[in-house]
Coordinates of C-alpha atoms and ligand atoms in Angstrom, one line a residue:
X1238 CA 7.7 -155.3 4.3
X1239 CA 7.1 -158.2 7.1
X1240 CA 3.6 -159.3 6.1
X1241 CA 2.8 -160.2 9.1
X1242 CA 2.8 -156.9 11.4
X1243 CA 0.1 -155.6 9.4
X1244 CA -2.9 -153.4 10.4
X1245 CA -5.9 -152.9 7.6
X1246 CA -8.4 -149.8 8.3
X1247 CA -11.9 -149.5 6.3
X1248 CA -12.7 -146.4 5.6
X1249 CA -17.2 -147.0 6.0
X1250 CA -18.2 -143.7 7.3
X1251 CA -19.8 -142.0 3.9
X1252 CA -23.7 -141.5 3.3
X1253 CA -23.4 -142.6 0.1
X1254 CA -25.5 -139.6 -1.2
X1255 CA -25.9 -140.5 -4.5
X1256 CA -27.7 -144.5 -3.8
X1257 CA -30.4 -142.2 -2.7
X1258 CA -31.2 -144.6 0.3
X1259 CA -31.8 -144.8 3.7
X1260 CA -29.6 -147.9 4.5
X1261 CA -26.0 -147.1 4.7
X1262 CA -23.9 -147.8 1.3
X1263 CA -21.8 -149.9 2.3
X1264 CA -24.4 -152.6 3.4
X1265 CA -26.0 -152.1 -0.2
X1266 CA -25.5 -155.6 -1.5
X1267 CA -23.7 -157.1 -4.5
X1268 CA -23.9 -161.2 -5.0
X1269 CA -25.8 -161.1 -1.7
X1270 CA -23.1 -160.0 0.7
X1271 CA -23.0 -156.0 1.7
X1272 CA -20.3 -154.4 0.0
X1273 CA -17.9 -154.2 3.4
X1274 CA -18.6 -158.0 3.5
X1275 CA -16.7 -158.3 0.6
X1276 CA -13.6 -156.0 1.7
X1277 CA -13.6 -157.4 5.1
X1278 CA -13.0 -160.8 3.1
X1279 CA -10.4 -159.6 1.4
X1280 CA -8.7 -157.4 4.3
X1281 CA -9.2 -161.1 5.9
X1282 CA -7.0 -163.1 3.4
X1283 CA -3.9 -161.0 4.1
X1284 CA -3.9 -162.1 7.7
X1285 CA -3.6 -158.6 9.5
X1286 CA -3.0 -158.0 13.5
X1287 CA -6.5 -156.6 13.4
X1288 CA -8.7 -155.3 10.8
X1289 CA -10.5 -151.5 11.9
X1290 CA -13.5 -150.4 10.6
X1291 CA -14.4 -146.8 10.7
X1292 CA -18.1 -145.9 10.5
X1293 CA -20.7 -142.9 11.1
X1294 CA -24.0 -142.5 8.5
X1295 CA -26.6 -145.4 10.1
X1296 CA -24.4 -145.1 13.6
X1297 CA -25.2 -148.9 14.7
X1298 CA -26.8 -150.3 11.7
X1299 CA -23.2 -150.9 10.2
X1300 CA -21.7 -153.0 13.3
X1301 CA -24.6 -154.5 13.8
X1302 CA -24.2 -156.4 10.4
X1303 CA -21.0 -157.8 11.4
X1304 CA -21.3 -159.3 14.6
X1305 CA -20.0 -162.3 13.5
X1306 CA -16.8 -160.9 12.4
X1307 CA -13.4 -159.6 15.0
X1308 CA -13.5 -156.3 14.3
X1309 CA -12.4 -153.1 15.7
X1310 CA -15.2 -150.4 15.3
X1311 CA -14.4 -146.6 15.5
X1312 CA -17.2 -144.2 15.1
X1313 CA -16.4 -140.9 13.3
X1314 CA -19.3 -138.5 14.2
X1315 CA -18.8 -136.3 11.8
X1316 CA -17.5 -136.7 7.9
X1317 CA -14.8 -134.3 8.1
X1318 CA -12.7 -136.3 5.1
X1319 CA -10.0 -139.5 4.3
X1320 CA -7.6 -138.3 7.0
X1321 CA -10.1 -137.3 9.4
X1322 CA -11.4 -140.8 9.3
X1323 CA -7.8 -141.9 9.6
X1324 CA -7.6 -140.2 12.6
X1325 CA -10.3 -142.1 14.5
X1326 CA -8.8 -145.5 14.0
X1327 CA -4.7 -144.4 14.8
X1328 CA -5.4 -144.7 18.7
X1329 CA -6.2 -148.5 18.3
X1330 CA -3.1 -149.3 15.3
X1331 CA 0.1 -151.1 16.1
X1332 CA 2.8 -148.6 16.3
X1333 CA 5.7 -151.0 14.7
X1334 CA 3.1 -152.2 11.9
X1335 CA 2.0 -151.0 8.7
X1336 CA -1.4 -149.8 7.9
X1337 CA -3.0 -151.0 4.7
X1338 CA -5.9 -148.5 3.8
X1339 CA -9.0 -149.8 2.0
X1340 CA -12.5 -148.3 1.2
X1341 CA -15.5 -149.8 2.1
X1342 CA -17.2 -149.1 -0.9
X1343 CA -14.7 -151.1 -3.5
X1344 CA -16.1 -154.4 -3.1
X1345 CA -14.2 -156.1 -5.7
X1346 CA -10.7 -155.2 -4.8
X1347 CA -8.0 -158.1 -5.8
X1348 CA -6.1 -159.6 -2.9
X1349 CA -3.2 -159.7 -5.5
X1350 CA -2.8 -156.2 -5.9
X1351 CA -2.7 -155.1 -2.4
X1352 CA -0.1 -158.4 -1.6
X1353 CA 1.9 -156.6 -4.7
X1354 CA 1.1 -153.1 -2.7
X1355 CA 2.5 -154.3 0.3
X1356 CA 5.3 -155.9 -0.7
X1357 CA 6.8 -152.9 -2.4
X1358 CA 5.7 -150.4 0.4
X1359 CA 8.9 -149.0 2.6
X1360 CA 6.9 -145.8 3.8
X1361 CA 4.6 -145.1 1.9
X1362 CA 3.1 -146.9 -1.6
X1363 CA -0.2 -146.2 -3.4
X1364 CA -2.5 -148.5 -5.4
X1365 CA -3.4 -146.0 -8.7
X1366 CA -4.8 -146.4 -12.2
X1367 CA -5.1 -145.5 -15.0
X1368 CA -8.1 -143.9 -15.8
X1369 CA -9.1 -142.3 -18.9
X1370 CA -11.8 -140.8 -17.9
X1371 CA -10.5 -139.3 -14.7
X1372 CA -12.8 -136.9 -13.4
X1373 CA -13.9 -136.7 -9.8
X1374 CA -10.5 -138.4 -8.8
X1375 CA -7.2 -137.7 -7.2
X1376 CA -4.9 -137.1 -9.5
X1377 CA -0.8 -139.1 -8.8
X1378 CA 1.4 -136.1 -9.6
X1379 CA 5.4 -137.3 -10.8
X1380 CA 8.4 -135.4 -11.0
X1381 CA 10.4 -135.5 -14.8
X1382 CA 12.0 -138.3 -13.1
X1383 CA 8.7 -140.1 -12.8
X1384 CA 8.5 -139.9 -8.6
X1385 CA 5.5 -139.7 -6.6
X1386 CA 5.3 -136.0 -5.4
X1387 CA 1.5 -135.6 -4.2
X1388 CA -2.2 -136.4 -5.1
X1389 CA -4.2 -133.5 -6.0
X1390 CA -8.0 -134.0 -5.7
X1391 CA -9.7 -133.1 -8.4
X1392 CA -11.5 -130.1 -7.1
X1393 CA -8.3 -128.7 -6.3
X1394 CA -6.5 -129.6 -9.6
X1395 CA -5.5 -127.0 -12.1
X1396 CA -6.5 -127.7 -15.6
X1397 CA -3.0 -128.9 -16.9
X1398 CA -3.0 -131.5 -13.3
X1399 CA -6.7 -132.6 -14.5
X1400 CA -5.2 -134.0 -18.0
X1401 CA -3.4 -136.6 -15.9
X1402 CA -4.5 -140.1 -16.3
X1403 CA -3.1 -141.8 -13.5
X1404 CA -5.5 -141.6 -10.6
X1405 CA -5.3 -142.7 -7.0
X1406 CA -7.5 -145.3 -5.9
X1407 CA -8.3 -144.6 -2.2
X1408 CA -5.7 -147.7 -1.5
X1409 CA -2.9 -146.6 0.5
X1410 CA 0.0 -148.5 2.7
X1411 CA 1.8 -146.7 5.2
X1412 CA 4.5 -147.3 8.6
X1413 CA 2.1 -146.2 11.5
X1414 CA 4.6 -144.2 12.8
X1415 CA 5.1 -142.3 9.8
X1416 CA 1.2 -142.2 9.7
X1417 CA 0.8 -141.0 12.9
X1418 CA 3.2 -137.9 12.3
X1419 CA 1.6 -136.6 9.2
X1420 CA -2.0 -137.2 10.1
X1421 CA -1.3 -135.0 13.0
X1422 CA -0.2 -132.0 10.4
X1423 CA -2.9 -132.5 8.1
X1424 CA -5.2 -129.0 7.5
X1425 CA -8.7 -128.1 5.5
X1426 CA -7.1 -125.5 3.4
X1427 CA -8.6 -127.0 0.3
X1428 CA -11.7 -126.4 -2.1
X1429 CA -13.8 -129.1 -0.4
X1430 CA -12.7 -128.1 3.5
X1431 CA -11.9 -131.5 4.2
X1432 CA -9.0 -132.9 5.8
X1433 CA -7.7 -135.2 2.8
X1434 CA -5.9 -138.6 3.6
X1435 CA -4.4 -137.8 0.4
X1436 CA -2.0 -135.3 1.8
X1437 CA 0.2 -137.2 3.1
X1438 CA 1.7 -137.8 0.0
X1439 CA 3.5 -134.4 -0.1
X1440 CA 4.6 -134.9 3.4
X1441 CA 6.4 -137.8 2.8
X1442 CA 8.4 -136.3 -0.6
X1443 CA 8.7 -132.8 1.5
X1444 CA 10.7 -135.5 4.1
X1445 CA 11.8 -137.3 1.5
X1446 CA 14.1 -134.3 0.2
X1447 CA 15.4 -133.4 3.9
X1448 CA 16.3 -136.7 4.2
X1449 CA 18.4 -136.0 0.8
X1450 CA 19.5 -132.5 1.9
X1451 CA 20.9 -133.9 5.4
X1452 CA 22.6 -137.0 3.6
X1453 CA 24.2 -134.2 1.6
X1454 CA 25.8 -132.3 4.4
X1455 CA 26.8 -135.5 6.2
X1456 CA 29.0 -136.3 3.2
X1457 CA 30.3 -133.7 2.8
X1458 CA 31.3 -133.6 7.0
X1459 CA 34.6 -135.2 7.3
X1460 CA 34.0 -136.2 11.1
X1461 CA 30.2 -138.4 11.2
X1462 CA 28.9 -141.6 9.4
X1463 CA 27.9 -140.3 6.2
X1464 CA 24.1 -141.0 5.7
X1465 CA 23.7 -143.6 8.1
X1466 CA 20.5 -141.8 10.1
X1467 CA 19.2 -140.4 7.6
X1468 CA 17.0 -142.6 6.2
X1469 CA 14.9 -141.4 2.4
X1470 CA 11.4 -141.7 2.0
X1471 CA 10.3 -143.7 -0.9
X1472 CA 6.6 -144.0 -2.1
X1473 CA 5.9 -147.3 -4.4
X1474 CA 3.1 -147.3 -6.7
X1475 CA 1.5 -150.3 -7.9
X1476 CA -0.2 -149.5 -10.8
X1477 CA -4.0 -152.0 -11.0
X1478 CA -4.8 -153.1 -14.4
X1479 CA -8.1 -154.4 -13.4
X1480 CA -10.6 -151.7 -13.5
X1481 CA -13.4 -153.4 -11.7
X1482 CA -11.7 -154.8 -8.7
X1483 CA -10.4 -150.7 -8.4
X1484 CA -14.4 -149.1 -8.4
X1485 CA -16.0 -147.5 -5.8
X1486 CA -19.6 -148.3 -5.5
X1487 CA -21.3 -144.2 -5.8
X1488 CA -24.6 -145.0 -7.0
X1489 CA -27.2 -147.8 -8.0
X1490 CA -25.6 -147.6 -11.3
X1491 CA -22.1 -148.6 -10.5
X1492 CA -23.8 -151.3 -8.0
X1493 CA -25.7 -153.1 -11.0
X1494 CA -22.6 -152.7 -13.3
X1495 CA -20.3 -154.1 -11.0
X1496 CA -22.9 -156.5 -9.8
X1497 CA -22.7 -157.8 -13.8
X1498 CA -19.1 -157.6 -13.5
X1499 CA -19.1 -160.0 -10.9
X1500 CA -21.1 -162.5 -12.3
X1501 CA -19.6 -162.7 -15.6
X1502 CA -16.4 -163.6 -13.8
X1503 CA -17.8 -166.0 -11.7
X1504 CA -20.0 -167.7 -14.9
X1505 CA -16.4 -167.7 -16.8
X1506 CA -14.4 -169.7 -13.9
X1507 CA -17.5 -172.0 -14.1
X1508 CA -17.3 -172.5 -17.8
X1509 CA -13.6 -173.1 -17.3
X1510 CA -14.1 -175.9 -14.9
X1511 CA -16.6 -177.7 -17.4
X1512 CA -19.7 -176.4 -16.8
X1513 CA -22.5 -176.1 -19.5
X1514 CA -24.0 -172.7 -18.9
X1515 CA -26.3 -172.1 -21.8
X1516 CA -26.0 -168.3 -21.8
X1517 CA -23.3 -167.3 -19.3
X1518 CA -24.6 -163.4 -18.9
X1519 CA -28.0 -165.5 -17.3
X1520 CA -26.7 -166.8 -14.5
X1521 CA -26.4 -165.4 -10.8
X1522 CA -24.3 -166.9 -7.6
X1523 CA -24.7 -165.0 -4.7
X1524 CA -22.3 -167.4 -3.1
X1525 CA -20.9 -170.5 -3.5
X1526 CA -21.8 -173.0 -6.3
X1527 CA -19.6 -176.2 -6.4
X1528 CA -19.6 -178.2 -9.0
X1529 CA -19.2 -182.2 -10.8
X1530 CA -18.4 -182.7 -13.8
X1531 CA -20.9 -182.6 -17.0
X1532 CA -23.0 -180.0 -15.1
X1533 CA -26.1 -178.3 -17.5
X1534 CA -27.3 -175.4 -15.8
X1535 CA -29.9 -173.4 -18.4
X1536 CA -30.6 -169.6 -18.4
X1537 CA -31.9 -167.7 -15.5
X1538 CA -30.9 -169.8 -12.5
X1539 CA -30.2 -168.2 -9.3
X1540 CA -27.8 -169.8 -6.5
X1541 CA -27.3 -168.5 -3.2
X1542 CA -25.4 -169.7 0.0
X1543 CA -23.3 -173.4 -0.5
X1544 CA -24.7 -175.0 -3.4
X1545 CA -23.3 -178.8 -4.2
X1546 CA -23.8 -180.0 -7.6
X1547 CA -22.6 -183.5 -8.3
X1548 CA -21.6 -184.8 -11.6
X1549 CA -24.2 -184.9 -14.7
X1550 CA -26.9 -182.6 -12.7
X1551 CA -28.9 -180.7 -15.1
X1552 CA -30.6 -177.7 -13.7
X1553 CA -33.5 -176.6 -15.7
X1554 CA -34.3 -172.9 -16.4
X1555 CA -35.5 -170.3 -13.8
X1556 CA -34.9 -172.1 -10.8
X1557 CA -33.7 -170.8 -7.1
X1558 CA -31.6 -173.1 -5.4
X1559 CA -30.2 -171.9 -1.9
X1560 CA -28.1 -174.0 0.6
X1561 CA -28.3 -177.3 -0.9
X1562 CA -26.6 -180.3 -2.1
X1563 CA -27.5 -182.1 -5.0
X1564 CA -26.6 -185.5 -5.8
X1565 CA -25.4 -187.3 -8.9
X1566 CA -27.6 -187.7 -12.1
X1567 CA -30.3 -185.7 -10.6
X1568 CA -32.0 -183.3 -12.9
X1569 CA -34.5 -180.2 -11.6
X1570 CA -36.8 -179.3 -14.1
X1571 CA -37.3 -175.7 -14.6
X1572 CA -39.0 -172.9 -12.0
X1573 CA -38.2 -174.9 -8.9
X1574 CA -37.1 -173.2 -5.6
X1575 CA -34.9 -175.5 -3.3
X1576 CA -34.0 -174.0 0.0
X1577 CA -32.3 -175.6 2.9
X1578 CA -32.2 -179.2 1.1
X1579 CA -30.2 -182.4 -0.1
X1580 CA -31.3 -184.5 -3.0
X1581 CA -29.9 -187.7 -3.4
X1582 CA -28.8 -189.5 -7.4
X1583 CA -30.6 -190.1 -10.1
X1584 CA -34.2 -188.1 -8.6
X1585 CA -36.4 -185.8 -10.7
X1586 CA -37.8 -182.5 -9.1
X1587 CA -39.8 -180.2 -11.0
X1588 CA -40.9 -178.5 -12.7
X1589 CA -42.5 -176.2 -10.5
X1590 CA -41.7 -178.2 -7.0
X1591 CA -41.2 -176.4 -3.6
X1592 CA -38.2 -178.1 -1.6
X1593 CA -38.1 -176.1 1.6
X1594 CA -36.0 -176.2 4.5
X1595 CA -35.0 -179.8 6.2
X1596 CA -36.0 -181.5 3.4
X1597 CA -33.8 -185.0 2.8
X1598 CA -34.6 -186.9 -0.5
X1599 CA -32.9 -190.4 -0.9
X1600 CA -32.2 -191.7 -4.3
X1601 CA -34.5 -192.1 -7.4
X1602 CA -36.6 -189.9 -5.4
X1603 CA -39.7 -187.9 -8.1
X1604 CA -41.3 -185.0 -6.8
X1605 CA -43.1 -183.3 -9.5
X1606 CA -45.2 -179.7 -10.9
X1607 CA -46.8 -177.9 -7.4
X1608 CA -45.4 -180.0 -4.9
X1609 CA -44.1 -178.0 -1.7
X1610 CA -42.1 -180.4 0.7
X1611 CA -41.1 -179.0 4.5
X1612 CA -38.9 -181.0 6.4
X1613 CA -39.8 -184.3 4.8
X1614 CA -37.8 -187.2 4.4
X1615 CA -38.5 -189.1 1.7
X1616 CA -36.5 -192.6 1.2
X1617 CA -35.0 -194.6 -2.0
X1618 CA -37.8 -194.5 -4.9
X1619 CA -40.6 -192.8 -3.5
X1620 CA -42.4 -190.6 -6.1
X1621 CA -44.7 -187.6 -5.1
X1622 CA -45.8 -186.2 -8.4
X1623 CA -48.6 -183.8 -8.4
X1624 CA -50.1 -180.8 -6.2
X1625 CA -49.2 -181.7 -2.6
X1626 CA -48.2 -180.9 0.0
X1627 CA -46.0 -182.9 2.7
X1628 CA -44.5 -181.1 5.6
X1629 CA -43.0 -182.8 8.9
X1630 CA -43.0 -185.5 7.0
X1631 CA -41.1 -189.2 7.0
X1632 CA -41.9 -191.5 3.7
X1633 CA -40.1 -194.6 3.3
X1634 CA -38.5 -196.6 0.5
X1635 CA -41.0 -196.7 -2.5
X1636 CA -43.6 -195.0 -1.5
X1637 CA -46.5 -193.3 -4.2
X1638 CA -48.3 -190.5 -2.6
X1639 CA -51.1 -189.5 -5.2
X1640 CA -52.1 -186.0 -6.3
X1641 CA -53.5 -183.5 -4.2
X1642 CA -52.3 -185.7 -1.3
X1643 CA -52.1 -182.8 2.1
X1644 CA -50.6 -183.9 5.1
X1645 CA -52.1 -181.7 7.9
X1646 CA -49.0 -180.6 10.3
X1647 CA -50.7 -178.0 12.0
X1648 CA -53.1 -177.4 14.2
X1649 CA -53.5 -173.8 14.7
X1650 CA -50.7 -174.5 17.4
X1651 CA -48.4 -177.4 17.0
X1652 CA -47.0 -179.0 14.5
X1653 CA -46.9 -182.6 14.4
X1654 CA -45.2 -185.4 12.3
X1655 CA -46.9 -187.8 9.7
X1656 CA -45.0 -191.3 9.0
X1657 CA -45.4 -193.3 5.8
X1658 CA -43.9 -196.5 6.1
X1659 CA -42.6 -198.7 3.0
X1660 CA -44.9 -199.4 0.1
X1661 CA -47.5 -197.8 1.0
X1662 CA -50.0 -195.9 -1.3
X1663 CA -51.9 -193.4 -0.4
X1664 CA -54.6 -192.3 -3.2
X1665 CA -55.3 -188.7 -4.6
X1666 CA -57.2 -185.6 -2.7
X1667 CA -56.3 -187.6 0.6
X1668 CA -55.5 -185.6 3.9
X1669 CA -53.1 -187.2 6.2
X1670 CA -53.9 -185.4 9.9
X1671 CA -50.8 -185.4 11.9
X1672 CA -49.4 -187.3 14.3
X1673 CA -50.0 -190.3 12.1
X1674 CA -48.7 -193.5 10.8
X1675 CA -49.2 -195.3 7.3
X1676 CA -47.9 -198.2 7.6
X1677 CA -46.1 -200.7 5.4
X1678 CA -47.8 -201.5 2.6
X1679 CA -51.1 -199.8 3.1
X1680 CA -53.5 -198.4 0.5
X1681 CA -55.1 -195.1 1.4
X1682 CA -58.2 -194.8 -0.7
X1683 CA -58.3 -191.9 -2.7
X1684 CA -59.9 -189.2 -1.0
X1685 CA -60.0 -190.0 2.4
X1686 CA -59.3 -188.2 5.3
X1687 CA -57.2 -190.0 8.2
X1688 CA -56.9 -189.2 11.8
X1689 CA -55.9 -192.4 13.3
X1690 CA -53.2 -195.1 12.1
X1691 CA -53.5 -197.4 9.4
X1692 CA -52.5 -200.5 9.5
X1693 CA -50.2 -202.2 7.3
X1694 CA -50.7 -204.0 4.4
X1695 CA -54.7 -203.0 4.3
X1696 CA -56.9 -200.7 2.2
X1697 CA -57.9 -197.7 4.8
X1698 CA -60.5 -195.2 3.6
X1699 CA -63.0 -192.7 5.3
X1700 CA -65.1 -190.9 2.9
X1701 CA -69.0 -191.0 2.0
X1702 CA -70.1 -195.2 1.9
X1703 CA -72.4 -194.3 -1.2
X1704 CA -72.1 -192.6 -4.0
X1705 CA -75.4 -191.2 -4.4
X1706 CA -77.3 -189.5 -8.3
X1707 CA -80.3 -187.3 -7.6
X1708 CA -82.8 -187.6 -10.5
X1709 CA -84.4 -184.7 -12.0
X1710 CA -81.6 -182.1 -10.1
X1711 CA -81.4 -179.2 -12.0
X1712 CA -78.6 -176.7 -11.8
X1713 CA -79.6 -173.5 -10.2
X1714 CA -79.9 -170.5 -13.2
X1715 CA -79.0 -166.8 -12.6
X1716 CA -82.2 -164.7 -11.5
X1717 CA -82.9 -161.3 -13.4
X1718 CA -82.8 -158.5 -11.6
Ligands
UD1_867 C1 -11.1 -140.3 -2.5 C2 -9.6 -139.8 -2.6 C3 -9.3 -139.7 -4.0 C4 -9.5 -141.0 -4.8 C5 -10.9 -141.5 -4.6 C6 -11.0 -142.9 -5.1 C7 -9.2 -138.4 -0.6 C8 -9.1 -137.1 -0.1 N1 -9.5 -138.6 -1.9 O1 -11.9 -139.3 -3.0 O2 -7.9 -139.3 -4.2 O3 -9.2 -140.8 -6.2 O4 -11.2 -141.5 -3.2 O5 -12.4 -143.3 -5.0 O6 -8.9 -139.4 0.1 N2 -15.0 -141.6 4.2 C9 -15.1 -141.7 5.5 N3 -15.1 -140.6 6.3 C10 -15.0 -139.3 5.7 C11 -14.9 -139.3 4.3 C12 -14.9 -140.4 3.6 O7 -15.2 -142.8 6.1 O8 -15.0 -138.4 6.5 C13 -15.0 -142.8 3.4 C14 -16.2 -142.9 2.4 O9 -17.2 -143.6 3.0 C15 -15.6 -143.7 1.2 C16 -14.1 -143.3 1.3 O10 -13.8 -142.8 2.5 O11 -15.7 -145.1 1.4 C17 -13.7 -142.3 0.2 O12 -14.4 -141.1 0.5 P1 -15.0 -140.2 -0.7 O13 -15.7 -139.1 -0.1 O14 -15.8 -141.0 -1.7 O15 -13.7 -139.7 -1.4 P2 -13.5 -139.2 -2.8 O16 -13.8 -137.7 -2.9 O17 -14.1 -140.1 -3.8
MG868 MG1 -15.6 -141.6 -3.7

C-alpha cells in the first residue's frame, strides 16, 4: 500500500478495571512516559495524515496529557466495544486512506511489524501471534487452505476454536472505505453484547467469496470483460514474533513485567554500545541516556529525561540523574541526585551531593558528601566539599568554600544572588547573606556571617572579638522529680 495516505486510530477508551485505579490506564506509566505516549510515538514514526485518539474513562484527563501533541480526539461516551470505538473516529478518517488500528494499552509495539503490516495490507491484514497460552484472546480462524476467515473472541469460541494458538492482537489495517461499509453492519449478537471490531473479519471473506462467485459467472459470460470489476478481498497476516512489543497492559502486573522488559532491552543496546553496566537488571532509563565511550555505571542508578554522558564517566551506585550533561572524565560518587545540570571534565561530585536545577559546573570542579547546589555556577577548579549549601550562586575559578559554608538566598520573599570572585576562601560554618560579593582573593574567616561586600585580597570576618572560658562553670544536671 502507498505509505503515505495513512490514517492511525488509538483505541484509549477502556477503564482498565483490573489496575484497580482511579487514573485512566492508559496514562499508567512505563519508563516515565504514559502508555499512549509511547503508542503515539510509534503511530508518529510511520508518518500518518493524522493520528486519532478515541477516549472516554477520565473524560478530559486523557487529552489533557497530550496537549503538546497534533491529535484528533473523539470521545466515546459509552464502552460499547472495538467497533463501537471505531465508529467514533470514521467521521474524521480520510476516505482514500488506510486506517492502521492500534491499542492504547500496548506500549511496546515495534514500528517494524506494523511497516511489515502495512506493507502487505490490500483490504484488510491483521497483526496476530502466537500464543500458547491463549485465553482471553481472539482467536485467527483459517480455512484447510490456511486463509483468514474470522476472529472469534474467546467468550464466543467453541472448545475445539479455543485450542487455536494463533491469536489476534488488537492490530488491524484496513481501506477506510471498506471500513466504513462493514462498521456500519456490525451487531451485538454475541456473549459479551459488544459490537466487536473483530467482525469485520468475516465480512471481508463473506465479500471475499462474492467477489469469487461473480468472477465465476463473468467467465463463464461470453459478452463482458471477464473479472475485471470484481475485485477479491484478501486479508494479510503478519505474524509478531516478539511477544512483548504485542502485550496489552491489563493490570499492575503486566505494567511491572513489561516495565522490566523494557529496561532489559534498553540495558542490552547500552552494553552493546560499550557501556560497563555492573548488573544490567539494576539499571533504569526513563528516557534518554547518551553515552562516550568507557562509561562505568554501577547498580541501581536511575536516568530520566536527556542524560549526556561523555567518555570515561563513572557513575557510582544509587544515584538519580535527570536532564543533564556530563562531561568527560568526571566521576559521581554514589547516592547523588543531579537534576537540571551540566558538569564539566575531570570534576568529582559525591557522594551524597544535591545538584539541582541551573546548576553549571566548569572543569576540575569537587563538590562533595551533603552538598546541595541551586542555580550555582561554579568556575574551573573550585572545590565545595562538605555540608553546604550554595543557591543563586556565581563562584569563580579556584575557589574553596569550607564546610558548612550557607549562602542565604532568601529572605522570606526574594531571592537574591551571592558572587565569589577568583581565589577567594571563605572558612567553615560561614553564612554568605545575599546580594553579596567576595571578591578576588579574599579570606572569609571561618564562621562569620557577611552582609556587606568583602573586599578583595583581605581577611573579612564578623563573629565574637574574644574567645571567652568561664571558670568554675558547671554543666547543668537533670533534677529528680
Ligand atoms: C480485543 C480483541 C481481541 C484481541 C485482544 C488483544 C475485539 C472485539 N477483541 O479483546 O480479538 O485478541 O483485544 O488484546 O476487538 N476499547 C475502547 N472502547 C471500547 C472497548 C475497548 O476504546 O468500547 C479499547 C480498550 O481501551 C483497549 C482496546 O480497545 O485499549 C481493547 O479492548 P479490550 O476490551 O481490552 O478488548 P479485548 O476483550 O481484550
Ligand atoms: Mg484487552
Amino acid at each position: 500500500m502507498v505509505m503515505n495516505r495513512l490514517n492511525i486510530v488509538i483505541l484509549a477508551a477502556g477503564k482498565g478495571t483490573r489496575m484497580y485505579s482511579n487514573k485512566p490506564k492508559v496514562l499508567h506509566q512505563l519508563a516515565g512516559k504514559p502508555l499512549l505516549q509511547h503508542v503515539i510515538n510509534c503511530a508518529k514514526l510511520l508518518n500518518p495524515l493524522k493520528i486519532v485518539v478515541v477516549y472516554g474513562y477520565g473524560g478530559d484527563a486523557v487529552p489533557q496529557a497530550f496537549m503538546h501533541e497534533n491529535i484528533t480526539w473523539v470521545e466515546q461516551i459509552e464502552q460499547l466495544g472495538t467497533g463501537h470505538a471505531v465508529q467514533q473516529a470514521m467521521p474524521y478518517l480520510d476516505e482514500d486512506a488506510t486506517t492502521l488500528i492500534l491499542l492504547g494499552d500496548v506500549p511496546l509495539l515495534s514500528v517494524d511489524s506494523c511497516k511489515r503490516l502495512l506493507e502487505q495490507t490490500e483490504e484488510l491484514g491483521l497483526l496476530t501471534f502466537i500464543k500458547p497460552d491463549p485465553t482471553g484472546y481472539g482467536r485467527i480462524i483459517r480455512n484447510s487452505e490456511g486463509i483468514v476467515t474470522a476472529i472469534i473472541e474467546h467468550k464466543d469460541a467453541t472448545s475445539v476454536q479455543r485450542e487455536i494458538k494463533e491469536v489476534n492482537t488488537g492490530i488491524i489495517a484496513t481501506k477506510n472505505k471498506h471500513l466504513a461499509s462493514w462498521l456500519k453492519r456490525l451487531t451485538n449478537d454475541n456473549a459479551q453484547g459488544e459490537y466487536y471490531l473483530t467482525d469485520i473479519v468475516a465480512m471481508a471473506k463473506l465479500e471475499d467469496e462474492i467477489a469469487v462467485r461473480e468472477i465465476a459467472d463473468d467467465e463463464s459470460s461470453t459478452d463482458g470483460w471477464p473479472g475485471l470489476s470484481n475485485k477479491r478481498f484478501t486479508i494479510a497476516t503478519e505474524i509478531s514474533h516478539d511477544e512483548a512489543s504485542v502485550t496489552g497492559v491489563n493490570s499492575k502486573k503486566d505494567l511491572a513485567d513489561l516495565e522490566r522488559t523494557y529496561q532489559k532491552r534498553y540495558a542490552d543496546c547500552l552494553l552493546q554500545a560499550g557501556v560497563t553496566l555492573l548488573d544490567p537488571l539494576r539499571l533504569d532509563v526513563r528516557g534518554e541516556l547518551n553515552v562516550g565511550k568507557d562509561v562505568e555505571i554501577d547498580v541501581g542508578c536511575v536516568f530520566e529525561g536527556k542524560v549526556t554522558l561523555g567518555d570515561n564517566v563513572k557513575i557510582g551506585a544509587y544515584c538519580v540523574i535527570r536532564n543533564a550533561v556530563i562531561a568527560l572524565g568526571t566521576q559521581i560518587a554514589p547516592f547523588t541526585h543531579i537534576d537540571d545540570t551540566q558538569i564539566g571534565e575531570n570534576s568529582r561530585i559525591g557522594p551524597y551531593a544535591r545538584l539541582r536545577p541551573g546548576t553549571r559546573l566548569a572543569a576540575d570542579t569537587h563538590i562533595g558528601n551533603f552538598v546541595e547546589l541551586k542555580n550555582a555556577q561554579v568556575d574551573v577548579g573550585s572545590k565545595i566539599n562538605h555540608l553546604s549549601y550554595v543557591g543563586d550562586s556565581t563562584v569563580g575559578k579556584n575557589v574553596n568554600i569550607g564546610a558548612g559554608t550557607i549562602t542565604c538566598n532568601y529572605d522570606g520573599a526574594n531571592k537574591f544572588r551571592t558572587v565569589i570572585e577568583d581565589n577567594a576562601f571563605i572558612g567553615s560554618d560561614s553564612q554568605l547573606v545575599a546580594p553579596v560579593t567576595i571578591g578576588r582573593g579574599a579570606t572569609i574567616a571561618a564562621g562569620s556571617t557577611i552582609t556587606k561586600d568583602a573586599p578583595a585580597d583581605q581577611l573579612t570576618f564578623c563573629r565574637a572579638k574574644e574567645q571567652k572560658s568561664i571558670a568554675g562553670w558547671t554543666r547543668p544536671v537533670k533534677t529528680k522529680k
